[in-house]
Coordinates of N, CA and C and ligand atoms in Angstrom, one line a residue:
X1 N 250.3 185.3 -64.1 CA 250.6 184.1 -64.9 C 249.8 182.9 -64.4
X2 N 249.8 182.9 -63.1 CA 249.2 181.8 -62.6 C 247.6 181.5 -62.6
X3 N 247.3 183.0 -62.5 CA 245.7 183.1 -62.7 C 246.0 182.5 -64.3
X4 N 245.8 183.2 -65.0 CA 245.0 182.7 -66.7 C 246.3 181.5 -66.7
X5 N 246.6 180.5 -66.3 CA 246.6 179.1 -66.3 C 245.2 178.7 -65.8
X6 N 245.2 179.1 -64.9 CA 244.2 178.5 -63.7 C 242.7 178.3 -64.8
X7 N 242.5 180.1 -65.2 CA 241.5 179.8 -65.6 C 241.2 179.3 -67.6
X8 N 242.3 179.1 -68.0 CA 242.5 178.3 -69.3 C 242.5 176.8 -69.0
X9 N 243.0 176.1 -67.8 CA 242.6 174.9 -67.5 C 241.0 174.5 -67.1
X10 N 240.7 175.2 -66.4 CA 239.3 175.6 -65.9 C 238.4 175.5 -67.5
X11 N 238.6 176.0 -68.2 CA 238.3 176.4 -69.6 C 238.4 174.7 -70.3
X12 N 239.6 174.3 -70.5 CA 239.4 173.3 -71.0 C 239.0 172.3 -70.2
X13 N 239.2 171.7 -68.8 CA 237.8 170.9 -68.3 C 236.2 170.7 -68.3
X14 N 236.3 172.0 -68.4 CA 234.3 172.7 -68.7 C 234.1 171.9 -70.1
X15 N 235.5 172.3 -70.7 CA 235.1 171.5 -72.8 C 235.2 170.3 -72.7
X16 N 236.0 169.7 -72.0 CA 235.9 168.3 -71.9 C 234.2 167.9 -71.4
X17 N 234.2 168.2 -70.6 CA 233.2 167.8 -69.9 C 231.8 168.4 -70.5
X18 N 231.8 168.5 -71.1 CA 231.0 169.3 -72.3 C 230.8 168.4 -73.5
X19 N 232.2 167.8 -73.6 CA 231.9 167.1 -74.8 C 231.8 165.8 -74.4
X20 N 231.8 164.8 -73.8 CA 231.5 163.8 -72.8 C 229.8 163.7 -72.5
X21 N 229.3 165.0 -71.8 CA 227.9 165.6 -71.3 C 227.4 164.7 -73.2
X22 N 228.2 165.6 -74.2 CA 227.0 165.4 -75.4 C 227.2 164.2 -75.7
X23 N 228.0 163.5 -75.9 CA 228.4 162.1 -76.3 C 227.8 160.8 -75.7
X24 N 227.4 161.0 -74.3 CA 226.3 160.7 -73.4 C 225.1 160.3 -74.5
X25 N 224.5 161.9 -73.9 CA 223.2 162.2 -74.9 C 223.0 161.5 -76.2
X26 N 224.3 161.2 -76.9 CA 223.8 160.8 -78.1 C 224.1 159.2 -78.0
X27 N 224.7 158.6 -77.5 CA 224.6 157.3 -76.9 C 223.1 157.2 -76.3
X28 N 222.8 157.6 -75.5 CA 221.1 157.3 -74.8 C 220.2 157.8 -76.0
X29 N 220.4 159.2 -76.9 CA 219.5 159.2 -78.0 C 219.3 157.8 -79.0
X30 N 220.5 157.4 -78.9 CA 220.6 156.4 -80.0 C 220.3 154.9 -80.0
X31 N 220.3 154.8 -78.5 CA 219.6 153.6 -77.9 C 218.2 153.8 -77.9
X32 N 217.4 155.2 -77.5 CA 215.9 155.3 -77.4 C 215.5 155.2 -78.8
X33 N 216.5 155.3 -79.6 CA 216.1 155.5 -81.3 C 215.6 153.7 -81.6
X34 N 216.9 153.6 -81.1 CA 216.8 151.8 -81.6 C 215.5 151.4 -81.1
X35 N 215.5 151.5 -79.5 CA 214.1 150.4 -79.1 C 212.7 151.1 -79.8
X36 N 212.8 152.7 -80.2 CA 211.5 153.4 -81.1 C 211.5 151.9 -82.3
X37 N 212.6 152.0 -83.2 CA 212.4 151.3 -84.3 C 212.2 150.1 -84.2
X38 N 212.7 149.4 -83.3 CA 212.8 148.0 -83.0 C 210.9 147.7 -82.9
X39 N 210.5 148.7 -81.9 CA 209.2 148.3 -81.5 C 208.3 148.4 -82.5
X40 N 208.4 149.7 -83.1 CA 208.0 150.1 -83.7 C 207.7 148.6 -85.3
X41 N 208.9 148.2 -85.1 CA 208.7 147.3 -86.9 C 208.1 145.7 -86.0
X42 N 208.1 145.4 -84.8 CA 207.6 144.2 -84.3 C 206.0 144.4 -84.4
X43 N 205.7 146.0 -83.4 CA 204.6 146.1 -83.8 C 203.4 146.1 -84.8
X44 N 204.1 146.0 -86.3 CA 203.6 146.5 -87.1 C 203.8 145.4 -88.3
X45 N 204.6 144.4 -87.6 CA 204.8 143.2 -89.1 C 204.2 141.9 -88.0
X46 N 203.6 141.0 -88.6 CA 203.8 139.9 -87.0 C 204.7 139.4 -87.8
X47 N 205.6 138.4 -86.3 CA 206.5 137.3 -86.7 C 206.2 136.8 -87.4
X48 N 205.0 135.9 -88.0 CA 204.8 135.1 -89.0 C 203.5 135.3 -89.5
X49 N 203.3 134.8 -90.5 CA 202.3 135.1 -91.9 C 200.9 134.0 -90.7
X50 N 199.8 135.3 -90.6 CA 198.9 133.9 -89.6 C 198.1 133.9 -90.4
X51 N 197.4 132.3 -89.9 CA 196.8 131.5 -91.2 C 195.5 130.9 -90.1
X52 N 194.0 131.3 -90.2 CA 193.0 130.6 -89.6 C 192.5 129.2 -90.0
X53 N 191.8 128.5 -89.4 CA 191.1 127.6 -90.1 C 190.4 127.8 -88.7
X54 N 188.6 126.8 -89.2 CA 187.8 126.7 -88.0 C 188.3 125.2 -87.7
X55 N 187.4 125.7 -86.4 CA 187.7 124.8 -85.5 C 186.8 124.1 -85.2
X56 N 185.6 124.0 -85.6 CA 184.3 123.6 -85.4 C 184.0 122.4 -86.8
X57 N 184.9 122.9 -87.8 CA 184.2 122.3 -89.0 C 185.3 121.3 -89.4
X58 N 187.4 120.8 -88.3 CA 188.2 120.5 -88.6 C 188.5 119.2 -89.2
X59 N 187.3 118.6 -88.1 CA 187.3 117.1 -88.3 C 186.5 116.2 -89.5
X60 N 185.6 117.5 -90.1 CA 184.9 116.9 -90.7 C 185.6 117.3 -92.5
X61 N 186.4 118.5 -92.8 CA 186.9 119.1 -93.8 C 187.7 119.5 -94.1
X62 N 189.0 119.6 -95.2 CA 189.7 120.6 -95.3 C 190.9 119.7 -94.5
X63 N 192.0 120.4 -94.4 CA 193.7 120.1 -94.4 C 193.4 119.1 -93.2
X64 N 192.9 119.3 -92.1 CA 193.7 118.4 -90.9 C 192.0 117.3 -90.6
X65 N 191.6 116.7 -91.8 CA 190.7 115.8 -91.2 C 191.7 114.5 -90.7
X66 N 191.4 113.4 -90.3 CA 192.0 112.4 -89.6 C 192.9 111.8 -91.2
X67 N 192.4 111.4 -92.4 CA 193.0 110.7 -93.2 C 194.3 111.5 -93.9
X68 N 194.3 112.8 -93.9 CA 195.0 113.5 -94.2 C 196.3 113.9 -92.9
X69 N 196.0 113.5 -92.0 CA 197.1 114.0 -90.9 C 198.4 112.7 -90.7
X70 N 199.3 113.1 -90.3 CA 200.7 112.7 -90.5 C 201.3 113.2 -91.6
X71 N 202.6 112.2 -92.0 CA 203.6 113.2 -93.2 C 203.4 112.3 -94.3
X72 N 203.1 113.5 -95.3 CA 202.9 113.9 -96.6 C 204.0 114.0 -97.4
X73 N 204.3 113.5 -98.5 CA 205.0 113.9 -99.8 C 204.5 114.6 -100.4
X74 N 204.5 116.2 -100.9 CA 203.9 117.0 -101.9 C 204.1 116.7 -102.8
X75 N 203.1 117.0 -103.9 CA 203.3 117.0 -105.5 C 204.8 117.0 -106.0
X76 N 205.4 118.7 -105.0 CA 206.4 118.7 -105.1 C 207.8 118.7 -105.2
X77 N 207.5 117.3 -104.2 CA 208.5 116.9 -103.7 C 208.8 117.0 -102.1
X78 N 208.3 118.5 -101.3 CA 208.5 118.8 -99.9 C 207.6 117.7 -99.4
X79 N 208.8 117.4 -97.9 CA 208.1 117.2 -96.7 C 206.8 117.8 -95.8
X80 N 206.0 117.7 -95.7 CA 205.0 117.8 -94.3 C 204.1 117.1 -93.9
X81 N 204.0 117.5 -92.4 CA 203.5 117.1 -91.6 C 202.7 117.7 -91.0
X82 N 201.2 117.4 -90.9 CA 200.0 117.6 -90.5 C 199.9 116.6 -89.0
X83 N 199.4 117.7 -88.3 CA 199.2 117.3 -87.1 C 198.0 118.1 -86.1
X84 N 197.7 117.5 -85.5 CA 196.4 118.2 -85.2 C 196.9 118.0 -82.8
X85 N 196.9 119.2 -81.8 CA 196.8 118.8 -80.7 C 195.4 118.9 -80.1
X86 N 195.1 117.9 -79.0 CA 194.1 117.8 -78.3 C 193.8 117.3 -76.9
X87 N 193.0 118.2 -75.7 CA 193.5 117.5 -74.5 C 193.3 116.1 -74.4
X88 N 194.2 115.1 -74.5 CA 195.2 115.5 -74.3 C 195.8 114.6 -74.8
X89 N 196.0 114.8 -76.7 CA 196.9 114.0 -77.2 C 196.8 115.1 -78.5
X90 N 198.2 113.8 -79.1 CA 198.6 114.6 -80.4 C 198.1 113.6 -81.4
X91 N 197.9 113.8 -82.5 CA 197.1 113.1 -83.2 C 198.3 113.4 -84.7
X92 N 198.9 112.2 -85.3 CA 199.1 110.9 -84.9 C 200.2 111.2 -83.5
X93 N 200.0 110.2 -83.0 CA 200.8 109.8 -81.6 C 202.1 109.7 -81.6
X94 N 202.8 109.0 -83.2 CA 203.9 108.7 -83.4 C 204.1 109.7 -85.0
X95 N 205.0 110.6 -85.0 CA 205.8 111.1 -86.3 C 206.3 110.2 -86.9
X96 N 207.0 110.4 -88.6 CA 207.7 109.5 -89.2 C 208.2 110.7 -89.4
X97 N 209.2 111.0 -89.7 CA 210.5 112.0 -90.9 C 211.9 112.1 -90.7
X98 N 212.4 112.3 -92.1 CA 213.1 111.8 -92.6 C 214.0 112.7 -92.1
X99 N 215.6 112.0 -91.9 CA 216.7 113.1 -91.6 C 217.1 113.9 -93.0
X100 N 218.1 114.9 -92.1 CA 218.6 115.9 -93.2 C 218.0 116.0 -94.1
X101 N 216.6 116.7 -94.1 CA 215.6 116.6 -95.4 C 214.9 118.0 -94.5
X102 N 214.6 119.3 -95.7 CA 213.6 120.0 -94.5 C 212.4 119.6 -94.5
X103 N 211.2 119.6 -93.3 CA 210.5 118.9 -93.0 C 209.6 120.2 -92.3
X104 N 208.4 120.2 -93.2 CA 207.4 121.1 -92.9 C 206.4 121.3 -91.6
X105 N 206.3 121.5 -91.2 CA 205.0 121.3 -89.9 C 203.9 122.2 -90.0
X106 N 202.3 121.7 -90.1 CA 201.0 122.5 -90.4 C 200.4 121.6 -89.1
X107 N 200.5 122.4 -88.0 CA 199.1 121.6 -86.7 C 198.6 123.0 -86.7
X108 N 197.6 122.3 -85.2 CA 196.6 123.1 -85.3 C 195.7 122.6 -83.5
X109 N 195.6 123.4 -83.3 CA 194.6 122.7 -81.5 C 192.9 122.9 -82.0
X110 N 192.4 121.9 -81.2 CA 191.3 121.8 -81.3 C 190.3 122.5 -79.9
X111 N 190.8 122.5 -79.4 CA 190.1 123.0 -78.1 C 191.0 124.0 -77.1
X112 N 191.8 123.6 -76.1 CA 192.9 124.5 -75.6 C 194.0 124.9 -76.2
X113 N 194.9 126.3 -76.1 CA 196.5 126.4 -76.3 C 197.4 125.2 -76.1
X114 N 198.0 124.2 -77.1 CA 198.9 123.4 -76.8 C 200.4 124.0 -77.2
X115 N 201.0 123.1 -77.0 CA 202.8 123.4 -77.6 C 203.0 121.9 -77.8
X116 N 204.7 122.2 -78.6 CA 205.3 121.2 -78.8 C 206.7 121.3 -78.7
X117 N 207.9 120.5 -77.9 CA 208.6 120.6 -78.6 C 209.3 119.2 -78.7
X118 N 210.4 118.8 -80.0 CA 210.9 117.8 -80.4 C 212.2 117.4 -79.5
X119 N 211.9 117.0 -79.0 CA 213.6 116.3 -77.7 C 214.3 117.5 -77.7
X120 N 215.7 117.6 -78.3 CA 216.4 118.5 -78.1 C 216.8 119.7 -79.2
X121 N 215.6 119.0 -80.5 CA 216.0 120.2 -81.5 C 215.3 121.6 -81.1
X122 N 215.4 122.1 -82.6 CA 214.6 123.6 -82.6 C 213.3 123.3 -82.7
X123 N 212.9 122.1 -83.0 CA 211.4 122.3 -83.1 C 210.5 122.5 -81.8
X124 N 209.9 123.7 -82.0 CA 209.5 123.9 -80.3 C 208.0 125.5 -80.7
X125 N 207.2 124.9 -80.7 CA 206.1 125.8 -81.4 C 205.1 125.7 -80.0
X126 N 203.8 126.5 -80.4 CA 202.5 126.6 -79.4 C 201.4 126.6 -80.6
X127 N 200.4 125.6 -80.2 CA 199.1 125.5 -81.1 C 198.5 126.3 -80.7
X128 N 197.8 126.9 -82.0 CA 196.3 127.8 -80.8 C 195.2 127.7 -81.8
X129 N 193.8 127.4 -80.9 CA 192.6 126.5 -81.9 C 192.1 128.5 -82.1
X130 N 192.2 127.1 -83.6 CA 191.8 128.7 -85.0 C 193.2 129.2 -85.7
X131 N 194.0 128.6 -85.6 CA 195.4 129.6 -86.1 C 196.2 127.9 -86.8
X132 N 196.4 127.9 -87.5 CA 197.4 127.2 -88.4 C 199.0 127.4 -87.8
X133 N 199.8 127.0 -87.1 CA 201.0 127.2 -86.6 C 201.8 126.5 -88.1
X134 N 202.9 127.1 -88.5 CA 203.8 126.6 -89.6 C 205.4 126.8 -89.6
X135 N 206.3 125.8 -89.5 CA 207.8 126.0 -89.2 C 208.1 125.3 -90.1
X136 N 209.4 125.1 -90.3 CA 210.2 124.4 -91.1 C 211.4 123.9 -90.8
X137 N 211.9 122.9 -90.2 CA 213.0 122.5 -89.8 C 213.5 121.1 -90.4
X138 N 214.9 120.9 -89.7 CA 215.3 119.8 -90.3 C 216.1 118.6 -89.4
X139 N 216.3 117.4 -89.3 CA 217.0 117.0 -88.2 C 217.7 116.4 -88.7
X140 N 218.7 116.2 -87.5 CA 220.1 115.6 -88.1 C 220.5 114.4 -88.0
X141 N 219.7 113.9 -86.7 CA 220.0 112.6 -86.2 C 218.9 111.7 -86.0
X142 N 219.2 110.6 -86.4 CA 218.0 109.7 -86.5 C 217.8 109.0 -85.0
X143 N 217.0 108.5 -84.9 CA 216.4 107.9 -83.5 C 215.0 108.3 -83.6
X144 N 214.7 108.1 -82.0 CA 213.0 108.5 -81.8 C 213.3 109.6 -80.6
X145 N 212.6 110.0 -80.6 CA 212.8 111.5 -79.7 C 211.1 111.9 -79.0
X146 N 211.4 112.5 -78.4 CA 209.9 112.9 -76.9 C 209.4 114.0 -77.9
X147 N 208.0 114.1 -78.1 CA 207.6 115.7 -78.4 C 206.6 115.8 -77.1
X148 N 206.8 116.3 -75.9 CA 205.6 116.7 -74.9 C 205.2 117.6 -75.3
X149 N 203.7 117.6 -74.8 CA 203.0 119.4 -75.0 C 204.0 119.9 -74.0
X150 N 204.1 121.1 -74.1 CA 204.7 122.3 -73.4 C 203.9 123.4 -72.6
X151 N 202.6 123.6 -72.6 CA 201.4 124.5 -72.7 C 201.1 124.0 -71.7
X152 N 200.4 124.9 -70.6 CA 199.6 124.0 -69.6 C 198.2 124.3 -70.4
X153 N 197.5 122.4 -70.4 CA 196.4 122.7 -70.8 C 195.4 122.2 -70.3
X154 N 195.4 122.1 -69.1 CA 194.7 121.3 -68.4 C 195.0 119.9 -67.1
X155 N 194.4 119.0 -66.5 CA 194.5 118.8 -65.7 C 195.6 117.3 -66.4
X156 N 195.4 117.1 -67.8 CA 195.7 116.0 -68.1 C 197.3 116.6 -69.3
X157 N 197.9 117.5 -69.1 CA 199.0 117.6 -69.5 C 200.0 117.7 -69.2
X158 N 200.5 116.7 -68.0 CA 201.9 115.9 -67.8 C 201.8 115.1 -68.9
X159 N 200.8 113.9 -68.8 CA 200.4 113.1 -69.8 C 200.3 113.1 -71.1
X160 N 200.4 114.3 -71.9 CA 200.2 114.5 -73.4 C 201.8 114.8 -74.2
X161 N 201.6 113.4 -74.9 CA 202.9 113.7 -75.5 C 202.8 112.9 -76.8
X162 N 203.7 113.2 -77.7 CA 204.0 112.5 -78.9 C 205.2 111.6 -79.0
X163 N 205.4 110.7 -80.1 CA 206.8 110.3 -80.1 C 207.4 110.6 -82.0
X164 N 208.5 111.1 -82.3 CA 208.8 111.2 -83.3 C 210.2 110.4 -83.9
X165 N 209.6 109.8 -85.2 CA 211.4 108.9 -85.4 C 211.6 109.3 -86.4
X166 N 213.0 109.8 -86.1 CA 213.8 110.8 -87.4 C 214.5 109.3 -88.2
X167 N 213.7 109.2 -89.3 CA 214.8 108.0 -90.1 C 215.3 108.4 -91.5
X168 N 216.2 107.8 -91.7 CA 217.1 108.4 -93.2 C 216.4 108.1 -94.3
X169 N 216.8 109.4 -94.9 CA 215.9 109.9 -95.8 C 215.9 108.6 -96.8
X170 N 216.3 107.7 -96.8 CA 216.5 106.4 -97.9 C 215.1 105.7 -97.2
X171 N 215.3 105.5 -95.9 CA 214.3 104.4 -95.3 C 213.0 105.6 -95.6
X172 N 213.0 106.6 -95.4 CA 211.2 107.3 -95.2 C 211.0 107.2 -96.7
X173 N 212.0 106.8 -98.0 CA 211.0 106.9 -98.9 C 211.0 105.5 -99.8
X174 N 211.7 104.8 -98.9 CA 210.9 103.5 -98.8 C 209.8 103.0 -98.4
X175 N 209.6 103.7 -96.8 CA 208.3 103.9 -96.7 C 207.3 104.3 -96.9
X176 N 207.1 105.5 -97.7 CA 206.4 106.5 -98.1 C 205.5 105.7 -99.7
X177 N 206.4 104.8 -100.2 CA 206.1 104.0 -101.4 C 204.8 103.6 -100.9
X178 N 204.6 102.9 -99.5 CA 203.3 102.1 -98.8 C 202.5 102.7 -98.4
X179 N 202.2 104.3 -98.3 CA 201.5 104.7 -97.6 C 201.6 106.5 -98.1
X180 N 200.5 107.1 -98.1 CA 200.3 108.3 -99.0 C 200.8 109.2 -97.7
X181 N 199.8 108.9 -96.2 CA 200.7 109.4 -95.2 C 201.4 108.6 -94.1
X182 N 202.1 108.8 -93.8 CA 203.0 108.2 -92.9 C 202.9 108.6 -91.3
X183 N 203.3 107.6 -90.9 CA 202.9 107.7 -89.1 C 203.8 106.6 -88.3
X184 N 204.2 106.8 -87.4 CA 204.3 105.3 -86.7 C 203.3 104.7 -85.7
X185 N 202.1 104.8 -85.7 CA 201.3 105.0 -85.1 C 200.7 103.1 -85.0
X186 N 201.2 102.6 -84.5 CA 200.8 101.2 -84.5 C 199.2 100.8 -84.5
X187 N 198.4 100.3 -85.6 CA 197.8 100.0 -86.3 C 197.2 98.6 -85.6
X188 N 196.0 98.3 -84.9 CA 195.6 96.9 -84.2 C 195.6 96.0 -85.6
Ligands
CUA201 CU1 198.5 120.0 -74.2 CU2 199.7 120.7 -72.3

C-alpha cells in the first residue's frame, strides 16, 4: 500500500514539475519573442520621418535663411518655428510662442551636433547638420524659460543658450499683426 502511494506521489511531483519546467519555457519564449519583434519593427521603421537639407547652401536658400527664421504663422493657420543651431548660438536668440496653442519646431545645425531643451517642458530634441529635426509641442505656462544646448559641442558650449517666452495666445497674435516672423530678439 505504501509503496504505490509513494510512487503515485512521486508521479504527481515529476507532473507538477513538468508543468512548471514548460510554463518557464514559455514565459522566456515569449519574452525572446517580444524583444525579436520589438527590435525587429525599431529596426526597420525609424522613429521619425528624416528630412535632409544642405548645409553648405543654408544661409544663402531655402527654409532656414536668416529672414525666414523665428515663428511663423502658416497660411494655415499652424504655429512654427524655424530655427537654426550654431557653435555657439541659437539663431534667433530669443523665441516668441504662444501658450496652449501647438507649436511646430523645424531647426537644423550648421556645423556640429547640437540639442535643445525648453526649461522644464518636453521640448528637448538634438540638431544634426544635414537633417531637419521636427516636433510638435505645446506649452502651458507663460513666462520666459532657458533653452541650453544640451550636446557637447565644443569648447564654447556651457555658453550656448536660447531664451524662449511662452505668451498668450491673444498677446502672440497681437504681435504677429507687426511682424511676418516673430522673435524676441532685441533689435539696436
Ligand atoms: Cu551647442 Cu552644445
Amino acid at each position: 500500500m505504501s509503496g504505490t502511494s509513494t510512487v503515485s506521489s512521486e508521479h504527481v511531483a515529476e507532473a507538477a514539475e513538468q508543468r512548471w519546467a514548460a510554463i518557464v519555457i514559455a514565459i522566456v519564449a515569449v519574452l525572446v519573442l517580444i524583444m525579436i519583434i520589438t527590435g525587429w519593427h525599431w529596426a526597420s521603421m525609424p522613429p521619425s520621418r528624416v528630412e535632409t537639407v544642405d548645409v553648405r547652401t543654408l544661409h544663402l536658400k531655402g527654409e532656414f535663411v536668416e529672414s525666414n527664421l523665428g515663428t511663423a504663422i502658416e497660411p494655415d493657420g499652424k504655429v512654427t518655428v524655424r530655427l537654426i543651431a550654431q557653435q555657439y548660438s541659437f539663431q534667433p536668440q530669443c523665441l516668441v510662442v504662444p501658450a496652449d496653442t501647438p507649436v511646430t519646431f523645424r531647426a537644423t545645425s550648421t556645423d556640429a551636433i547640437h540639442g535643445f531643451i525648453i526649461g522644464k517642458t518636453n521640448a528637448n530634441t538634438m540638431l544634426v547638420p544635414g537633417f531637419v529635426t521636427t516636433f510638435t509641442t505645446s506649452f502651458h505656462q507663460t513666462g520666459e524659460q532657458l533653452m541650453p544646448c544640451h550636446e557637447y559641442c565644443g569648447t564654447g558650449h556651457e555658453a550656448m543658450w536660447a531664451h524662449v517666452q511662452v505668451v498668450s495666445a491673444a498677446d502672440f497674435a497681437a504681435q504677429s499683426r507687426t511682424a511676418e516672423r516673430l522673435s524676441c530678439v532685441q533689435r539696436p
